[in-house]
Coordinates of C-alpha atoms and ligand atoms in Angstrom, one line a residue:
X1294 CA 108.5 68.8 100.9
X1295 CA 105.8 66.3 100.4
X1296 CA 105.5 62.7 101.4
X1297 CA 107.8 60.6 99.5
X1298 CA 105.2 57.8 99.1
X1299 CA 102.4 60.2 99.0
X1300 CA 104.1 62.2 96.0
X1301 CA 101.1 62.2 93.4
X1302 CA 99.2 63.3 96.2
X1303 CA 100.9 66.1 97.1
X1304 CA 101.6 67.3 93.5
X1305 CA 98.3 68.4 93.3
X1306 CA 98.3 70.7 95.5
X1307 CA 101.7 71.7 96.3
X1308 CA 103.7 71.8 93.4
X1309 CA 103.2 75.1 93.1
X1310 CA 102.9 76.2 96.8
X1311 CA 99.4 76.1 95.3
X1312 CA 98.1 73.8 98.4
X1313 CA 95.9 76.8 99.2
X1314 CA 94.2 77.6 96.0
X1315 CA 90.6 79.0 97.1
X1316 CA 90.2 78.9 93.6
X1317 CA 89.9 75.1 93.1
X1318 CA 87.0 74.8 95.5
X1319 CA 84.2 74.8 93.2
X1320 CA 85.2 72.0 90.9
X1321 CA 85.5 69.4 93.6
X1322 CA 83.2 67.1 94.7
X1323 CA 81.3 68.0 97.9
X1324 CA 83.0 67.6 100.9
X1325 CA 81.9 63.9 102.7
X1326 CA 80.3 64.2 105.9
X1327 CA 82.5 62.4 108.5
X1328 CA 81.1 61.2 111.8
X1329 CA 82.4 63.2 114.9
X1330 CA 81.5 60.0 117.2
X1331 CA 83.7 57.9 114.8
X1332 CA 86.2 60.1 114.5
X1333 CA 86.8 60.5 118.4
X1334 CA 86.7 56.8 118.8
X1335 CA 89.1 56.7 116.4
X1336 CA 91.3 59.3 117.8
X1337 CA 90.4 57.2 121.4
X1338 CA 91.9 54.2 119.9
X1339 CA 95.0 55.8 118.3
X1340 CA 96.0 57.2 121.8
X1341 CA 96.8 53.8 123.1
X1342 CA 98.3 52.6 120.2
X1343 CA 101.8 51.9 119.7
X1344 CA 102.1 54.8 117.0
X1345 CA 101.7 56.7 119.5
X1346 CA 104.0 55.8 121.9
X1347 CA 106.2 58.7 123.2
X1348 CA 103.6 61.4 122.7
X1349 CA 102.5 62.0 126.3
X1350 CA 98.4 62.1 127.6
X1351 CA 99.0 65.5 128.2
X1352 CA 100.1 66.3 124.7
X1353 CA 97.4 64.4 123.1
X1354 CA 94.7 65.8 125.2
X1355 CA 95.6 69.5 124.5
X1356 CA 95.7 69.3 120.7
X1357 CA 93.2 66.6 119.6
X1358 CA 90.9 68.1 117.3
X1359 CA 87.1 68.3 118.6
X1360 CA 85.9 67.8 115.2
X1361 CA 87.3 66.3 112.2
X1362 CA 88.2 68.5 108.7
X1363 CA 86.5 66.8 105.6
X1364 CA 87.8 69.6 103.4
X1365 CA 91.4 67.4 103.6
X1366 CA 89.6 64.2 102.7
X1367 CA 88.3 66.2 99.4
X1368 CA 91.6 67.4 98.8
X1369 CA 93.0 63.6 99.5
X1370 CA 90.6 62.3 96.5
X1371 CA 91.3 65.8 94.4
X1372 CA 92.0 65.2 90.7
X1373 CA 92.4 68.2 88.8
X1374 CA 90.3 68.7 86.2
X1375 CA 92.7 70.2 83.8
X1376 CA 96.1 69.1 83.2
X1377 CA 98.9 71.6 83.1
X1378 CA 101.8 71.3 80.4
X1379 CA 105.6 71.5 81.6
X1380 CA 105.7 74.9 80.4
X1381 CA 102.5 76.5 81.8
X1382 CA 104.0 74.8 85.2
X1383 CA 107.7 75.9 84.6
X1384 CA 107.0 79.9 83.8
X1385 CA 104.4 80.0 87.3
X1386 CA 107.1 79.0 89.2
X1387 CA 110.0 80.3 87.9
X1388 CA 108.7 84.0 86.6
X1389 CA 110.2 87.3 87.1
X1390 CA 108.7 88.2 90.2
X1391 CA 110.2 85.1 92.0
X1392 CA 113.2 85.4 90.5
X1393 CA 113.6 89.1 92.2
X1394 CA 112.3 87.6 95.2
X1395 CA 115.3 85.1 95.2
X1396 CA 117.9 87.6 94.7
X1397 CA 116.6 90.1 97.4
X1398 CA 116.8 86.9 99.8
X1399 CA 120.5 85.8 98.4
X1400 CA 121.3 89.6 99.9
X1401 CA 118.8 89.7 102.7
X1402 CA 120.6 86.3 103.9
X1403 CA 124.2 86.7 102.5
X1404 CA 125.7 85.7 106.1
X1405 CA 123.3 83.3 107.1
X1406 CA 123.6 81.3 103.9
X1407 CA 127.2 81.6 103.9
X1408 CA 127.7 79.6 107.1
X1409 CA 125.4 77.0 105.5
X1410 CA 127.3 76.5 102.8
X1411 CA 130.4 75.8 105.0
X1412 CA 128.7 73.8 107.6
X1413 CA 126.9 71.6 105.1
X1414 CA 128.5 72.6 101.4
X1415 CA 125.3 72.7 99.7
X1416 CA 125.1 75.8 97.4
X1417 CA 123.2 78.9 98.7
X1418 CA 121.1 79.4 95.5
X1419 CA 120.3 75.8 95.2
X1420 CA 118.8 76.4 99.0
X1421 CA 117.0 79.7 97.8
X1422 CA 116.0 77.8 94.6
X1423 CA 114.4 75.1 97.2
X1424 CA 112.8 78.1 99.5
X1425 CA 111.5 80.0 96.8
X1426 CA 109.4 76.7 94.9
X1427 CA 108.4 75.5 98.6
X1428 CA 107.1 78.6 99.8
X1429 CA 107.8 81.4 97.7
X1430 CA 110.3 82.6 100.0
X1431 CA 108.2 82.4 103.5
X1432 CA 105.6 84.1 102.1
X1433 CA 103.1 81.1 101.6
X1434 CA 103.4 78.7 104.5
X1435 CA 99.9 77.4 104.6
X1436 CA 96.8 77.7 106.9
X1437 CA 95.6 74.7 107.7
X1438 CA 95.6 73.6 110.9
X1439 CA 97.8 70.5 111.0
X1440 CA 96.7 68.5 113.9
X1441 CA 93.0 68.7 112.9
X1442 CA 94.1 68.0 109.1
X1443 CA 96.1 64.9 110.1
X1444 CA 93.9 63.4 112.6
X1445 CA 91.2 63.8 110.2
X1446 CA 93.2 61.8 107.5
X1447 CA 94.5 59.5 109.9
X1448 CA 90.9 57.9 110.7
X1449 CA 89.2 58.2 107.6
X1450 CA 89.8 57.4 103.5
X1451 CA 93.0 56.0 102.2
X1452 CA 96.1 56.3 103.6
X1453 CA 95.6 56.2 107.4
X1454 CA 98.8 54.3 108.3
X1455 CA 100.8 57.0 106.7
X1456 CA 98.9 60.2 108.1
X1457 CA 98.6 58.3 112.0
X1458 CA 102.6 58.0 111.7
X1459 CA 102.6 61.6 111.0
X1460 CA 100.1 63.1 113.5
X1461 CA 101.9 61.2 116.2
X1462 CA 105.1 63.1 115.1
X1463 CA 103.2 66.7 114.8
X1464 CA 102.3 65.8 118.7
X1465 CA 105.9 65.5 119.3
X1466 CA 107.3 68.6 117.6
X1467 CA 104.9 69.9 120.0
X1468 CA 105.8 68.3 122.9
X1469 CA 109.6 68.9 122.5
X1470 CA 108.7 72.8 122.4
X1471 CA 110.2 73.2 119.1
X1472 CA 107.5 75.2 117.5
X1473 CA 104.6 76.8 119.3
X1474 CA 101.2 74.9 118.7
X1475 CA 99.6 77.8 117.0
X1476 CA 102.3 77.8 114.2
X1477 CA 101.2 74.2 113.2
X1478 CA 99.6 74.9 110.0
X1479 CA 100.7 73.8 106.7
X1480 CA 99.2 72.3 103.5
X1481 CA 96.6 70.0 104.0
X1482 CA 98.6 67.0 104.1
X1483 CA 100.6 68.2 107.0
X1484 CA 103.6 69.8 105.4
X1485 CA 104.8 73.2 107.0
X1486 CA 106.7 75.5 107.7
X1487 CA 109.0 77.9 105.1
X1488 CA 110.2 74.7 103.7
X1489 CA 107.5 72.7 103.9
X1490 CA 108.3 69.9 105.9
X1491 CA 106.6 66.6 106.9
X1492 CA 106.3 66.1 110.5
X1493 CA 108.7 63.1 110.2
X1494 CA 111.4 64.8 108.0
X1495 CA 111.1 67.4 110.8
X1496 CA 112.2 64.8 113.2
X1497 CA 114.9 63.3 111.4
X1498 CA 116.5 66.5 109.9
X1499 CA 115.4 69.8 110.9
X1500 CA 118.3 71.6 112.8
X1501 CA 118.4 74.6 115.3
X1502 CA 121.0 76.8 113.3
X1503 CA 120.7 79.9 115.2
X1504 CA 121.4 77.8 118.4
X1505 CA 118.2 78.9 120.1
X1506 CA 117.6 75.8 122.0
X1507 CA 114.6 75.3 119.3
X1508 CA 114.3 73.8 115.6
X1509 CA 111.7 76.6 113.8
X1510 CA 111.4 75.9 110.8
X1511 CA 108.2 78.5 110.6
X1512 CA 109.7 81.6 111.8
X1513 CA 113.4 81.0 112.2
X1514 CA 114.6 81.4 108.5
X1515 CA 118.4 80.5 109.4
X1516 CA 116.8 77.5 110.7
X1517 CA 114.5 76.6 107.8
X1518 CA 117.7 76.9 105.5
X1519 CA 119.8 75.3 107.4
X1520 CA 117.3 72.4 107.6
X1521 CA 116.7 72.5 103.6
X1522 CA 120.7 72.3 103.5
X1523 CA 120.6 68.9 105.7
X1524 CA 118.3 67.6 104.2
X1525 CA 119.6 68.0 100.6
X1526 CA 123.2 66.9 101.8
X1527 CA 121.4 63.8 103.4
X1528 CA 120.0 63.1 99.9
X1529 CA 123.5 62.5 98.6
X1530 CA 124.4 66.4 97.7
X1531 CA 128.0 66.3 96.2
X1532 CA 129.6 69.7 97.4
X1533 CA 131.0 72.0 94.0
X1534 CA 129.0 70.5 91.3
X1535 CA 126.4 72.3 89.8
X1536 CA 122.4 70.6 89.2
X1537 CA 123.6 70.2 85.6
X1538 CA 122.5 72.1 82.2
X1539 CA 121.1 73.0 79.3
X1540 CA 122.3 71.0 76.2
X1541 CA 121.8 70.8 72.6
X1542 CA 121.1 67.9 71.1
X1543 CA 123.3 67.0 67.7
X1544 CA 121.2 67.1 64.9
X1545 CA 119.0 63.6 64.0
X1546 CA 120.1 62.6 67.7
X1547 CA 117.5 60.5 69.3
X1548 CA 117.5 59.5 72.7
X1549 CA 114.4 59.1 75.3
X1550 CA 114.5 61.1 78.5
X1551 CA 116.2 58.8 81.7
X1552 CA 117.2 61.4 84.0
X1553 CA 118.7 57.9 86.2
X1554 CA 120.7 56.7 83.3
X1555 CA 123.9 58.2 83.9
X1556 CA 126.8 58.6 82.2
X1557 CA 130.3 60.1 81.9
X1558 CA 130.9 63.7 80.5
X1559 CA 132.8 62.0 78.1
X1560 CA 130.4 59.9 76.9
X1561 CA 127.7 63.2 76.6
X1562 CA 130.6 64.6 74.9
X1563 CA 131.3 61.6 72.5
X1564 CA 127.3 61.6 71.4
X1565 CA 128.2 65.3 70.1
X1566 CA 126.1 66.8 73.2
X1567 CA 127.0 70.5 73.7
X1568 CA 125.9 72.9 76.2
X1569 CA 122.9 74.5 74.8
X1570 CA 124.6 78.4 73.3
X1571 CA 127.2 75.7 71.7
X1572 CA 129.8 75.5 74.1
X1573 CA 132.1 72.3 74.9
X1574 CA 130.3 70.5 77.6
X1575 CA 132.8 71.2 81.1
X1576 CA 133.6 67.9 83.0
X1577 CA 132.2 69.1 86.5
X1578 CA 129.6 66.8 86.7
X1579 CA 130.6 63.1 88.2
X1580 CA 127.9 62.1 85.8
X1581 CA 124.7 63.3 84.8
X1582 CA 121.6 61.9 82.8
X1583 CA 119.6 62.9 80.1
X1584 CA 116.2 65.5 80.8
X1585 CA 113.6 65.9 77.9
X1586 CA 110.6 67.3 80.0
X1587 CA 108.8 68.1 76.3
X1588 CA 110.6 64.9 74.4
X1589 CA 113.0 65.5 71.9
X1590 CA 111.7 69.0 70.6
X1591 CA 111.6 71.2 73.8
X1592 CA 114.8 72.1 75.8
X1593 CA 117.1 69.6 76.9
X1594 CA 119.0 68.9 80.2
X1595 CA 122.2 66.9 81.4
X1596 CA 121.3 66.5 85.2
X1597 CA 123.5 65.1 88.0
X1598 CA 123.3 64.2 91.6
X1599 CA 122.1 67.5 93.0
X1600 CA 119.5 67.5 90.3
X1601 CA 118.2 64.3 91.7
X1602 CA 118.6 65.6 95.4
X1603 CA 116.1 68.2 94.8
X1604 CA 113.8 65.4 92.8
X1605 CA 113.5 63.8 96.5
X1606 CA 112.3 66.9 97.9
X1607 CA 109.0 66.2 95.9
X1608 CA 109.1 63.3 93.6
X1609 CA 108.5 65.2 90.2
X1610 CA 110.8 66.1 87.3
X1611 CA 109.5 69.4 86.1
X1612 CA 109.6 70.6 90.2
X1613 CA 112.9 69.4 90.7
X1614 CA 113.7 71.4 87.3
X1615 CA 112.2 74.2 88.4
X1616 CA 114.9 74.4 91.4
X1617 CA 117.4 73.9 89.3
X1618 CA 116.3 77.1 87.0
X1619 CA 115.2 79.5 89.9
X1620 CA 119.0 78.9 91.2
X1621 CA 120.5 79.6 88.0
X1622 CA 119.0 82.9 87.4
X1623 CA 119.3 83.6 90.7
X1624 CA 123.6 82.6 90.7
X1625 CA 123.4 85.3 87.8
X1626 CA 121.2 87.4 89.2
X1627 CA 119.5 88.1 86.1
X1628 CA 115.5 88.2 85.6
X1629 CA 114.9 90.0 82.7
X1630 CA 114.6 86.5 80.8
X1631 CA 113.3 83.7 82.6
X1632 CA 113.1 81.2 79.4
X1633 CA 115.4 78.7 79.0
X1634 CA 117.8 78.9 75.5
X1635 CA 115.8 76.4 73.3
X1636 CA 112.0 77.1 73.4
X1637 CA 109.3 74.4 74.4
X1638 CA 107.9 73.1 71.4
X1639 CA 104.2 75.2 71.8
X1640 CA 103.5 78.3 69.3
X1641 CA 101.7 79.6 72.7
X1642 CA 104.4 79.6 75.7
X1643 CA 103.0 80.1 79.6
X1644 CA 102.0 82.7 81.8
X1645 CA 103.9 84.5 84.7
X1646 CA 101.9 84.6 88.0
X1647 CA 101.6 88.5 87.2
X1648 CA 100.0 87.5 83.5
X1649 CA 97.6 85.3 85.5
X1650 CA 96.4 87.9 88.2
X1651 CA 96.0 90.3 85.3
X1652 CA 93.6 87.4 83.3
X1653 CA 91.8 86.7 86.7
X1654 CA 91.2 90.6 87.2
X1655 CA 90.1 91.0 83.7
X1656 CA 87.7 88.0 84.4
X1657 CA 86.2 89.2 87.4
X1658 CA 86.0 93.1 85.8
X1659 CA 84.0 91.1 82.9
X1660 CA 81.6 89.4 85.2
X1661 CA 83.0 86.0 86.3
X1662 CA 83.1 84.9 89.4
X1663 CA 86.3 83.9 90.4
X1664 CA 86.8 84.6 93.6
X1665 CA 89.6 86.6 93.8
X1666 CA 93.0 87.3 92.7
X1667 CA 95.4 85.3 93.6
X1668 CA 97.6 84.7 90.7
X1669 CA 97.3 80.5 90.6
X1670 CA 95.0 79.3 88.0
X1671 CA 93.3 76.5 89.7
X1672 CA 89.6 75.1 88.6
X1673 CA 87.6 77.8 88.9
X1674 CA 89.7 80.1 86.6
X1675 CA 90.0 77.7 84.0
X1676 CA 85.8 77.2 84.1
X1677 CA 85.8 80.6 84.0
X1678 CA 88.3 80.9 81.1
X1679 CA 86.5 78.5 79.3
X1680 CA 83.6 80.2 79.3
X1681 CA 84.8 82.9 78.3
X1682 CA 86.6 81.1 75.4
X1683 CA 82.7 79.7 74.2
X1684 CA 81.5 83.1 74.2
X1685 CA 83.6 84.0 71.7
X1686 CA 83.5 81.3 69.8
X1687 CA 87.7 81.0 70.3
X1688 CA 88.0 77.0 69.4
X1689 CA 89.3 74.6 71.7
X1690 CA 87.7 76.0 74.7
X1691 CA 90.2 74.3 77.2
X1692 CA 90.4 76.8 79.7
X1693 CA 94.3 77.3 79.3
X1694 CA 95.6 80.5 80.4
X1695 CA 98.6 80.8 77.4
X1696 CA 100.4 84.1 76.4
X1697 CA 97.2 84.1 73.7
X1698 CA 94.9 84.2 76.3
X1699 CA 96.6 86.3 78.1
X1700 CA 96.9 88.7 75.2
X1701 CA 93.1 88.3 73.8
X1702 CA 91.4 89.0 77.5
X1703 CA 94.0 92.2 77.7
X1704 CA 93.2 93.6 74.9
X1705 CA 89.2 93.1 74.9
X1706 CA 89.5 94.4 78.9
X1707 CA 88.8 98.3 79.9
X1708 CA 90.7 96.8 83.2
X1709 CA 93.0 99.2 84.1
X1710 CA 95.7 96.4 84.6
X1711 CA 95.3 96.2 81.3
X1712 CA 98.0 99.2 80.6
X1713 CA 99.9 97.8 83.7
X1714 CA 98.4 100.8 86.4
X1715 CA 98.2 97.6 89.3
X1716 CA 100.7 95.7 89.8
X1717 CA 99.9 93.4 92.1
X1718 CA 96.5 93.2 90.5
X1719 CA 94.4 93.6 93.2
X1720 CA 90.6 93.7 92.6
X1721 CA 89.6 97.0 91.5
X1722 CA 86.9 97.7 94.0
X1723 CA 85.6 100.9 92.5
X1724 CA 84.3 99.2 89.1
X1725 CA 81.1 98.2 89.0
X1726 CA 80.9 94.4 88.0
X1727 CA 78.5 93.1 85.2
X1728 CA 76.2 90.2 86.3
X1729 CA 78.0 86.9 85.9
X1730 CA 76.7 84.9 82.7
X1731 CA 73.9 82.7 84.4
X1732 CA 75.8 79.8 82.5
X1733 CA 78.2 78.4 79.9
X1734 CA 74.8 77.6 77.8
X1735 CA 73.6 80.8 78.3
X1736 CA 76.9 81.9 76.5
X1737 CA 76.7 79.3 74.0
X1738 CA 73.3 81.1 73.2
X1739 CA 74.8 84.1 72.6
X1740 CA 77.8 82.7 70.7
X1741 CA 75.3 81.2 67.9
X1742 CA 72.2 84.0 68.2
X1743 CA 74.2 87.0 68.0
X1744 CA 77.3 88.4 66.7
X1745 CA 80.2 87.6 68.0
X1746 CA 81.4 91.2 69.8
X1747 CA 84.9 90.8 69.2
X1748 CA 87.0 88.9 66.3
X1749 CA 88.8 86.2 68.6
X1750 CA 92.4 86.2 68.0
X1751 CA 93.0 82.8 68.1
X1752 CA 90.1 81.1 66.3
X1753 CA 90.9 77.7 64.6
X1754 CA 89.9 77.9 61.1
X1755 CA 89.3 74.7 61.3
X1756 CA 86.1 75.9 63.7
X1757 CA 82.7 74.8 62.3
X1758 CA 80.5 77.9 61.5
X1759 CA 77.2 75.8 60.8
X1760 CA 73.6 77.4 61.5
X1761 CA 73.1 75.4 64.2
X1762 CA 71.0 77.4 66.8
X1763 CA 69.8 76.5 70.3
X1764 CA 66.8 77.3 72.4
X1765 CA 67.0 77.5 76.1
X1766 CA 64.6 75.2 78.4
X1767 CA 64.2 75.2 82.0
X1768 CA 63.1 71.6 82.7
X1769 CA 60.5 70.4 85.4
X1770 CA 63.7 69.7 87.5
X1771 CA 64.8 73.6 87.2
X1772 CA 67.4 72.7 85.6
X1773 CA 68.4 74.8 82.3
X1774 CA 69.4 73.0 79.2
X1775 CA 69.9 73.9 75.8
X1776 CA 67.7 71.9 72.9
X1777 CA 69.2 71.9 70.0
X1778 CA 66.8 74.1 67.0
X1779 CA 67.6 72.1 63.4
X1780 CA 67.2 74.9 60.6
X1781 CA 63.8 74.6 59.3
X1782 CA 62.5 73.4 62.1
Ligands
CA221 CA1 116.6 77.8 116.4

């Protein structure tokens, strides 16, 4: 759950439960420096302000922050260096592993999810499918402590308004003894819990399932679901119908993607729409609109009400689609294939999470320094990747981690993950690392002065292979640059 009017925001960080990416630190700007005197006037003012009427002194008091956070304020002004295709962000979220994950929960929470379906007729798996994106089942709730995080953004940079409304209401969850202070960490713009709430959706539609006396939505799981299940059926969740499918287009059939243009099953079925292995479109849908996340070429989707439902929990398309496809394999309990039927138009498809801890661990084993291994490919793996790319010459160096990649880094890496040995790819402590390139010019020296060790895999042929060499030079500023050396000369 992000903020509804914050949604471009949050879809940096969050889409992927990747609000916590230590890997994305290097390639933002520096932190600002925020004045602690300004901020507790700020926080002074806000007290007595009508925003904050109903939270008590008391409350206020206990958990203002002492200092503000301008680690939040970066990640408010955050734009990612690297855009991500639909599929690179479709087979992260919806791989193997998490489809496992889901089906051990289904079982884990049979009876619990059971009672939810009955009390508010939304469909378990489409509840896993929302647990699973938001928080990979519980397991990545977020660190950050919210009332410093939203104090911070409620006096400083854009937005204030927004974030003071939602502070207040973080103050009250408090105050009403719902969740215990020190379980008030979430994302950095204040969502938490194992379904990643916003301290105002908390307020409106978080419910005590388990009949506790308390709404926990951090540690309570029949709670969390139970609150995922109000809120979806709140969105306009029609009981019985399914998100909607996979269709094939007829052949020559042109239509642009308007997921809110909806229509009869008849009329899908009168444009010679079919489900996508060929079968008659079913009539189960009230009426459903037409999906083309990659345009015409990639898969296709007829999506109804539910589908839009799970759109509100984050305003984005492909996250809303990946829901819909982690409940699907999850209803069949199937996770050997994880694709859907037609194949996104790329000749290079996306990584699993596993595939990109095995790439960062190859990375790190050949010198980068990545931080660690984590299995979310933020800024600092794709710089690293794209180094790594320039040093062997591999043409465009755009730091995408594809199946390629993926394949070219596992088979020029002695890492042991390379035959599989760690699964969870942790580090493996007891090689010895090589020095870090000192820079990407450093490599591009290397890529035009000496051999290239290994025959890149992927090379464009269309790459030019001039004589163009390069000398370094450390200017007066210390800073190393490369001067171009034209033959001859
Ligand atoms: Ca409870």
């Amino acid at each position: 759950m992000r903020m509804t009017p914050l949604s471009t925001l949050s879809l940096l960080t969050a889409a992927i439960g990747f609000s916590l990416a230590s890997t994305a630190q290097a390639a933002r700007p520096p932190a600002p420096d925020l004045s602690n005197s300004e901020f507790q006037q700020c926080l002074d003012r806000l007290k007595n302000s009508s925003k904050f009427r109903g939270v008590d002194s008391y409350t206020f008091n206990n958990y203002r922050p002492t200092q503000p956070d301008p680690s939040v304020i970066q990640s408010l002004n955050y734009q990612p260096e690297f855009q991500k295709d639909v599929w690179d962000y479709l087979s992260a979220l919806v791989d193997k592993e998490r489809v496992e994950d889901g089906i051990r929960a289904k079982r884990q929470w049979a009876d619990t999810l059971r009672q939810i379906e009955s009390r508010y007729g939304v469909k378990a798996e489409h509840v896993l499918g929302v647990w699973g994106v938001e928080s990979n089942f519980g397991q990545t709730l977020g660190k950050k402590p919210l009332f410093e995080s939203l104090a911070t953004l409620s006096c400083f940079d854009r937005r204030q308004s927004y974030f003071q409304g939602e502070f207040a209401n973080a103050l009250k969850i408090v105050q009403n003894g719902d969740i215990a202070p020190s379980d008030m960490t979430g994302s950095w713009a204040g969502a938490f819990g194992q379904t990643q709430f916003m301290p105002s959706t908390f307020l409106e539609l978080a419910v005590d399932f388990d009949g506790d006396g308390r709404r926990d939505l951090v540690n309570n799981v029949p709670d969390a679901l139970a609150s995922t299940a109000n809120f979806l059926d709140n969105r306009g969740y029609r009981t019985g119908e399914p998100w909607g499918y996979e269709v094939k287009l007829p052949d020559g059939y042109w239509a642009a993607s308007n997921r809110k243009d909806k229509k009869s099953m008849s009329h899908w079925r009168n444009q010679g729409l079919t489900l996508a292995n060929g079968s008659p479109l079913p009539y189960d849908l009230s009426s459903a609109g037409l999906l083309l996340p990659a345009g015409i070429e990639g898969p296709a989707f007829l999506v109804g009400k539910n589908f839009d439902t799970f759109y509100s929990y984050n305003a984005s398309e492909n996250y809303a689609l990946a829901i819909a496809h982690l409940s699907d394999l999850i209803t069949r309990e199937d996770s050997s294939k994880t694709d859907f039927i037609t194949a996104w138009p790329t000749d290079d498809p996306g990584i699993s999470r596993q595939q990109a801890k095995d790439i960062q661990q190859a990375l790190l084993d050949a010198g980068y320094d990545i931080g660690g291994v984590d299995g979310i490919i933020g800024d600092n793996t794709r710089t690293a990747i794209q180094q790594y790319q320039s040093s062997r010459g591999i043409f465009p160096a755009d730091g995408r981690a594809g199946q390629k990649f993926h394949r070219l880094i596992m088979g020029n890496s002695a890492s042991s993950n390379a035959q599989g040995g760690n699964q969870y790819g942790q580090p493996a402590n007891s090689k010895p690392l090589t020095p870090a390139p000192a820079d990407r010019m450093g490599q591009l020296i290397q890529q035009q002065t000496t051999s290239t060790p290994s025959t890149p895999s992927y090379a464009s042929p269309n790459q030019p292979t001039s004589n163009i060499r390069y000398r370094r030079v450390v200017g007066s500023d210390g800073v190393t640059r490369l001067i171009r050396v034209d033959e001859g000369s």
